Tab-separated table of C-alpha atoms and ligand atoms in Angstrom:
chain	number	residue	atom	x	y	z
A	1	UNK	CA	9.278	1.874	19.185
A	2	UNK	CA	7.161	-0.165	21.525
A	3	UNK	CA	6.414	-3.869	21.517
A	4	UNK	CA	2.821	-3.555	20.335
A	5	UNK	CA	3.773	-1.412	17.373
A	6	UNK	CA	6.693	-3.695	16.468
A	7	UNK	CA	4.448	-6.734	16.819
A	8	UNK	CA	1.823	-5.286	14.462
A	9	UNK	CA	4.479	-4.316	11.934
A	10	UNK	CA	6.037	-7.792	12.151
A	11	UNK	CA	2.672	-9.319	11.209
A	12	UNK	CA	2.819	-7.300	7.974
A	13	UNK	CA	6.523	-7.439	7.085
A	14	UNK	CA	7.266	-11.117	7.569
A	15	UNK	CA	10.298	-12.855	9.119
A	16	UNK	CA	12.161	-12.806	5.795
A	17	UNK	CA	11.870	-9.009	5.823
A	18	UNK	CA	9.435	-9.066	2.882
A	19	UNK	CA	5.732	-8.571	2.349
A	20	UNK	CA	2.944	-9.020	-0.190
A	21	UNK	CA	0.184	-6.595	0.725
A	22	UNK	CA	-3.078	-6.784	-1.202
A	23	UNK	CA	-4.478	-3.295	-1.879
A	24	UNK	CA	-8.246	-3.161	-2.349
A	25	UNK	CA	-8.887	0.355	-1.034
A	26	UNK	CA	-9.460	1.940	-4.457
A	27	UNK	CA	-13.192	2.516	-3.916
A	28	UNK	CA	-12.497	5.251	-1.360
A	29	UNK	CA	-12.354	7.728	-4.228
A	30	UNK	CA	-12.902	5.611	-7.373
A	31	UNK	CA	-16.152	3.904	-6.323
A	32	UNK	CA	-16.775	0.458	-7.864
A	33	UNK	CA	-13.386	0.013	-9.528
A	34	UNK	CA	-13.169	-2.631	-12.234
A	35	UNK	CA	-12.499	-5.973	-10.555
A	36	UNK	CA	-13.736	-4.739	-7.184
A	37	UNK	CA	-17.428	-4.251	-8.026
A	38	UNK	CA	-18.319	-6.921	-5.471
A	39	UNK	CA	-15.325	-6.532	-3.202
A	40	UNK	CA	-15.909	-9.603	-1.021
A	41	UNK	CA	-16.038	-11.921	-4.034
A	42	UNK	CA	-12.706	-10.588	-5.324
A	43	UNK	CA	-10.979	-10.584	-1.949
A	44	UNK	CA	-11.991	-13.995	-0.622
A	45	UNK	CA	-9.928	-16.306	-2.903
A	46	UNK	CA	-6.883	-14.019	-2.583
A	47	UNK	CA	-6.769	-13.991	1.218
A	48	UNK	CA	-4.710	-17.181	1.662
A	49	UNK	CA	-1.976	-15.688	-0.537
A	50	UNK	CA	-1.729	-12.173	0.903
A	51	UNK	CA	0.345	-11.166	3.935
A	52	UNK	CA	-2.071	-8.322	4.666
A	53	UNK	CA	-5.101	-6.538	3.305
A	54	UNK	CA	-5.301	-2.784	2.720
A	55	UNK	CA	-8.857	-1.482	2.590
A	56	UNK	CA	-11.443	0.927	3.978
A	57	UNK	CA	-13.575	0.294	7.039
A	58	UNK	CA	-16.703	0.033	4.878
A	59	UNK	CA	-15.361	-2.853	2.840
A	60	UNK	CA	-13.795	-4.467	5.911
A	61	UNK	CA	-17.075	-4.491	7.827
A	62	UNK	CA	-19.243	-5.644	4.960
A	63	UNK	CA	-17.022	-7.864	2.883
A	64	UNK	CA	-14.456	-9.604	5.083
A	65	UNK	CA	-15.543	-12.272	7.579
A	66	UNK	CA	-14.573	-11.309	11.159
A	67	UNK	CA	-12.896	-14.686	11.700
A	68	UNK	CA	-10.441	-13.997	8.861
A	69	UNK	CA	-6.884	-14.242	10.132
A	70	UNK	CA	-5.080	-11.529	8.176
A	71	UNK	CA	-3.450	-8.257	9.286
A	72	UNK	CA	-5.570	-5.292	8.248
A	73	UNK	CA	-4.127	-2.025	6.984
A	74	UNK	CA	-6.955	0.428	7.278
A	75	UNK	CA	-7.158	3.381	4.910
A	76	UNK	CA	-7.977	6.355	7.099
A	77	UNK	CA	-7.654	9.254	4.649
A	78	UNK	CA	-10.068	10.454	1.991
A	79	UNK	CA	-12.856	12.935	1.412
A	80	UNK	CA	-12.740	13.200	-2.404
A	81	UNK	CA	-14.111	11.411	-5.418
A	82	UNK	CA	-12.636	10.932	-8.850
A	83	UNK	CA	-15.039	13.706	-9.953
A	84	UNK	CA	-13.153	16.285	-7.883
A	85	UNK	CA	-10.625	18.365	-9.761
A	86	UNK	CA	-8.279	18.485	-6.779
A	87	UNK	CA	-7.661	15.097	-5.213
A	88	UNK	CA	-5.140	16.308	-2.654
A	89	UNK	CA	-7.792	17.797	-0.360
A	90	UNK	CA	-7.848	14.776	1.970
A	91	UNK	CA	-8.638	14.621	5.662
A	92	UNK	CA	-8.410	11.852	8.222
A	93	UNK	CA	-11.649	9.897	7.820
A	94	UNK	CA	-11.441	7.350	10.655
A	95	UNK	CA	-10.732	7.967	14.339
A	96	UNK	CA	-8.140	6.005	16.279
A	97	UNK	CA	-10.824	4.429	18.528
A	98	UNK	CA	-12.479	2.955	15.433
A	99	UNK	CA	-9.146	1.632	14.188
A	100	UNK	CA	-8.617	-0.064	17.562
A	101	UNK	CA	-12.187	-1.466	17.548
A	102	UNK	CA	-11.545	-2.900	14.105
A	103	UNK	CA	-8.368	-4.533	15.453
A	104	UNK	CA	-6.198	-3.184	12.656
A	105	UNK	CA	-2.488	-3.819	12.296
A	106	UNK	CA	-1.713	-0.472	10.631
A	107	UNK	CA	-3.363	2.691	9.322
A	108	UNK	CA	-2.713	4.095	5.840
A	109	UNK	CA	-2.966	7.704	4.749
A	110	UNK	CA	-2.045	9.534	1.535
A	111	UNK	CA	0.262	12.509	1.361
A	112	UNK	CA	0.333	14.804	-1.657
A	113	UNK	CA	3.780	16.389	-1.792
A	114	UNK	CA	3.680	19.286	-4.266
A	115	UNK	CA	-0.115	19.125	-4.382
A	116	UNK	CA	-2.420	22.029	-3.603
A	117	UNK	CA	-3.203	20.581	-0.159
A	118	UNK	CA	0.327	19.344	0.559
A	119	UNK	CA	0.462	21.068	3.959
A	120	UNK	CA	-2.865	19.631	5.117
A	121	UNK	CA	-1.938	16.081	4.137
A	122	UNK	CA	1.468	16.305	5.820
A	123	UNK	CA	-0.154	17.575	9.009
A	124	UNK	CA	-2.698	14.737	8.710
A	125	UNK	CA	0.244	12.316	8.640
A	126	UNK	CA	1.939	13.883	11.658
A	127	UNK	CA	-1.276	13.773	13.697
A	128	UNK	CA	-1.971	10.195	12.684
A	129	UNK	CA	1.526	9.141	13.750
A	130	UNK	CA	0.952	10.774	17.161
A	131	UNK	CA	-2.328	8.893	17.564
A	132	UNK	CA	-0.923	5.624	16.264
A	133	UNK	CA	2.060	5.765	18.582
A	134	UNK	CA	-0.201	6.300	21.609
A	135	UNK	CA	-1.757	2.892	20.957
A	136	UNK	CA	0.995	1.002	19.152
A	137	UNK	CA	-0.507	1.153	15.671
A	138	UNK	CA	1.974	1.762	12.828
A	139	UNK	CA	1.254	4.213	10.017
A	140	UNK	CA	1.760	3.600	6.298
A	141	UNK	CA	2.246	6.837	4.333
A	142	UNK	CA	1.099	6.540	0.715
A	143	UNK	CA	2.887	8.974	-1.593
A	144	UNK	CA	0.079	9.982	-3.940
A	145	UNK	CA	1.282	11.540	-7.186
A	146	UNK	CA	-0.753	14.179	-9.030
A	147	UNK	CA	-1.354	13.564	-12.759
A	148	UNK	CA	0.942	16.408	-13.786
A	149	UNK	CA	3.878	15.239	-11.634
A	150	UNK	CA	6.804	13.143	-12.798
A	151	UNK	CA	7.284	9.894	-10.915
A	152	UNK	CA	11.065	10.294	-10.876
A	153	UNK	CA	13.821	9.574	-8.376
A	154	UNK	CA	14.055	13.143	-7.158
A	155	UNK	CA	10.333	13.572	-6.562
A	156	UNK	CA	9.669	10.140	-5.034
A	157	UNK	CA	12.823	10.442	-2.931
A	158	UNK	CA	11.506	13.734	-1.598
A	159	UNK	CA	8.063	12.271	-0.796
A	160	UNK	CA	9.400	9.147	0.935
A	161	UNK	CA	11.947	11.051	2.991
A	162	UNK	CA	9.376	13.602	4.162
A	163	UNK	CA	6.982	10.793	5.090
A	164	UNK	CA	9.698	9.106	7.158
A	165	UNK	CA	10.812	12.389	8.754
A	166	UNK	CA	7.235	13.041	9.879
A	167	UNK	CA	7.173	9.635	11.539
A	168	UNK	CA	5.609	7.187	9.075
A	169	UNK	CA	6.607	3.644	10.048
A	170	UNK	CA	6.607	2.448	6.437
A	171	UNK	CA	5.961	4.048	3.067
A	172	UNK	CA	4.139	3.065	-0.098
A	173	UNK	CA	5.424	4.661	-3.262
A	174	UNK	CA	5.928	4.068	-6.968
A	175	UNK	CA	8.843	2.355	-8.617
A	176	UNK	CA	11.179	4.619	-10.622
A	177	UNK	CA	14.600	4.671	-12.265
A	178	UNK	CA	17.412	4.535	-9.694
A	179	UNK	CA	14.917	3.292	-7.141
A	180	UNK	CA	17.801	2.287	-4.867
A	181	UNK	CA	18.437	6.002	-4.256
A	182	UNK	CA	14.863	6.439	-3.021
A	183	UNK	CA	15.324	3.438	-0.707
A	184	UNK	CA	18.744	4.586	0.499
A	185	UNK	CA	17.520	8.002	1.582
A	186	UNK	CA	14.372	6.717	3.302
A	187	UNK	CA	15.096	5.347	6.796
A	188	UNK	CA	11.901	3.237	6.972
A	189	UNK	CA	10.807	0.269	4.818
A	190	UNK	CA	9.314	0.940	1.398
A	191	UNK	CA	6.677	-1.043	-0.501
A	192	UNK	CA	5.666	-0.266	-4.059
A	193	UNK	CA	2.217	0.212	-5.554
A	194	UNK	CA	1.488	-1.692	-8.735
A	195	UNK	CA	-0.238	1.198	-10.489
A	196	UNK	CA	-2.508	0.806	-13.505
A	197	UNK	CA	-2.986	-2.682	-14.955
A	198	UNK	CA	-0.132	-3.715	-17.215
A	199	UNK	CA	0.668	-7.149	-18.707
A	200	UNK	CA	1.365	-9.753	-16.012
A	201	UNK	CA	4.992	-10.226	-16.997
A	202	UNK	CA	5.626	-6.474	-16.811
A	203	UNK	CA	4.024	-6.271	-13.369
A	204	UNK	CA	6.231	-9.143	-12.182
A	205	UNK	CA	9.260	-7.361	-13.624
A	206	UNK	CA	8.226	-4.234	-11.703
A	207	UNK	CA	7.986	-6.208	-8.462
A	208	UNK	CA	11.299	-7.946	-9.194
A	209	UNK	CA	13.134	-4.685	-9.912
A	210	UNK	CA	11.735	-3.048	-6.785
A	211	UNK	CA	12.820	-5.959	-4.575
A	212	UNK	CA	16.283	-6.068	-6.165
A	213	UNK	CA	16.678	-2.344	-5.471
A	214	UNK	CA	15.652	-2.549	-1.833
A	215	UNK	CA	11.855	-2.472	-1.501
A	216	UNK	CA	10.598	-4.808	1.228
A	217	UNK	CA	7.649	-5.776	-0.906
A	218	UNK	CA	4.596	-4.703	-2.819
A	219	UNK	CA	1.230	-3.257	-1.907
A	220	UNK	CA	-0.403	-4.273	-5.154
A	221	UNK	CA	-3.998	-3.950	-6.240
A	222	UNK	CA	-5.096	-3.637	-9.878
A	223	UNK	CA	-2.292	-5.772	-11.283
A	224	UNK	CA	-3.580	-8.600	-9.122
A	225	UNK	CA	-7.360	-8.284	-9.006
A	226	UNK	CA	-7.707	-7.112	-12.639
A	227	UNK	CA	-5.545	-9.980	-13.883
A	228	UNK	CA	-7.298	-12.765	-15.852
A	229	UNK	CA	-6.302	-15.127	-13.063
A	230	UNK	CA	-5.896	-13.120	-9.838
A	231	UNK	CA	-4.984	-16.122	-7.673
A	232	UNK	CA	-2.229	-17.237	-10.068
A	233	UNK	CA	-0.988	-13.654	-10.308
A	234	UNK	CA	-0.717	-13.128	-6.551
A	235	UNK	CA	1.086	-16.476	-6.259
A	236	UNK	CA	3.523	-15.325	-8.943
A	237	UNK	CA	4.077	-12.042	-7.094
A	238	UNK	CA	4.744	-14.016	-3.896
A	239	UNK	CA	7.295	-16.120	-5.745
A	240	UNK	CA	9.208	-12.949	-6.678
A	241	UNK	CA	8.882	-11.291	-3.275
A	242	UNK	CA	9.315	-14.210	-0.877
A	243	UNK	CA	11.122	-16.852	-2.929
A	244	UNK	CA	13.505	-14.657	-4.943
A	245	UNK	CA	12.231	-16.259	-8.160
A	246	UNK	CA	13.153	-14.735	-11.487
A	247	UNK	CA	10.483	-13.025	-13.574
A	248	UNK	CA	10.491	-15.974	-16.006
A	249	UNK	CA	10.037	-18.529	-13.227
A	250	UNK	CA	7.262	-16.522	-11.582
A	251	UNK	CA	5.501	-15.902	-14.905
A	252	UNK	CA	5.256	-19.678	-15.436
A	253	UNK	CA	2.791	-19.689	-12.541
A	254	UNK	CA	0.481	-17.339	-14.477
A	255	UNK	CA	0.248	-19.485	-17.608
B	1	5RP	C1	-3.980	5.226	-4.091
B	1	5RP	C2	-3.782	3.895	-3.483
B	1	5RP	C3	-4.655	2.857	-4.064
B	1	5RP	O1	-5.965	2.973	-3.786
B	1	5RP	C4	-4.122	1.500	-4.154
B	1	5RP	O2	-3.709	1.022	-2.918
B	1	5RP	C5	-3.095	1.420	-5.234
B	1	5RP	O3	-2.732	0.114	-5.564
B	1	5RP	P1	-2.421	-0.275	-7.080
B	1	5RP	O4	-1.779	0.925	-7.726
B	1	5RP	O5	-1.450	-1.418	-6.999
B	1	5RP	O6	-3.719	-0.649	-7.755
B	1	5RP	O7	-2.974	3.702	-2.606
B	1	5RP	O8	-2.981	6.113	-3.719
């Protein structure tokens, strides 16, 4: 790896080897997702508590002040809406020059292993890694899971390993039973998605379990911005990720 790429990655995964990434990219296929209807309003109070921000270029340009000092993880795949029957038909939606202009710290792209367009999304990843490596921009592979697929150790292990083999610099996936096996067989760092909104304590437990089993952090969206108190929730997540607090201790911060 080169210095620029390492430097960008180090801005995301902090000195303690952990990270709290705030995911607000949902609109790229879901439109005005609950809690993100006015993205800027949701994002602004959370910025001081996030290690990085994952979003699309549209929301970045319109809803984040250019003097904001936070590493940006730019979503660069898409091409579908929630109305499409087949969500796996994604292409790369942002060129590398645009990513450089936007001064991003990483680019994120979904892969759909086992999906109808598996091949296309894996080639998208490989091409993005080539482009990213030319300019020192790391790539986050997001292992998207089709509705009919089980989020189990075998499947997620397969997705994460393929992502790493194709050159992803870090991977976002879902938590599962025996998560340590997924981590063990993936040679690059893993962060977990929060998934659908669940009670705060359960989301903290999810983050706690993932960290205990080897994740470097979370890339969490709905369980933060759909919480009754998003700022308290992200602080509680930070306590688990960066301060090794127990679920009980972190949950106190939400009350
Ligand atoms: C979809 C995504 C999301 O848009 C988002 O980042 C997921 O975050 P969360 O599940 O925590 O709301 O990556 O594949």
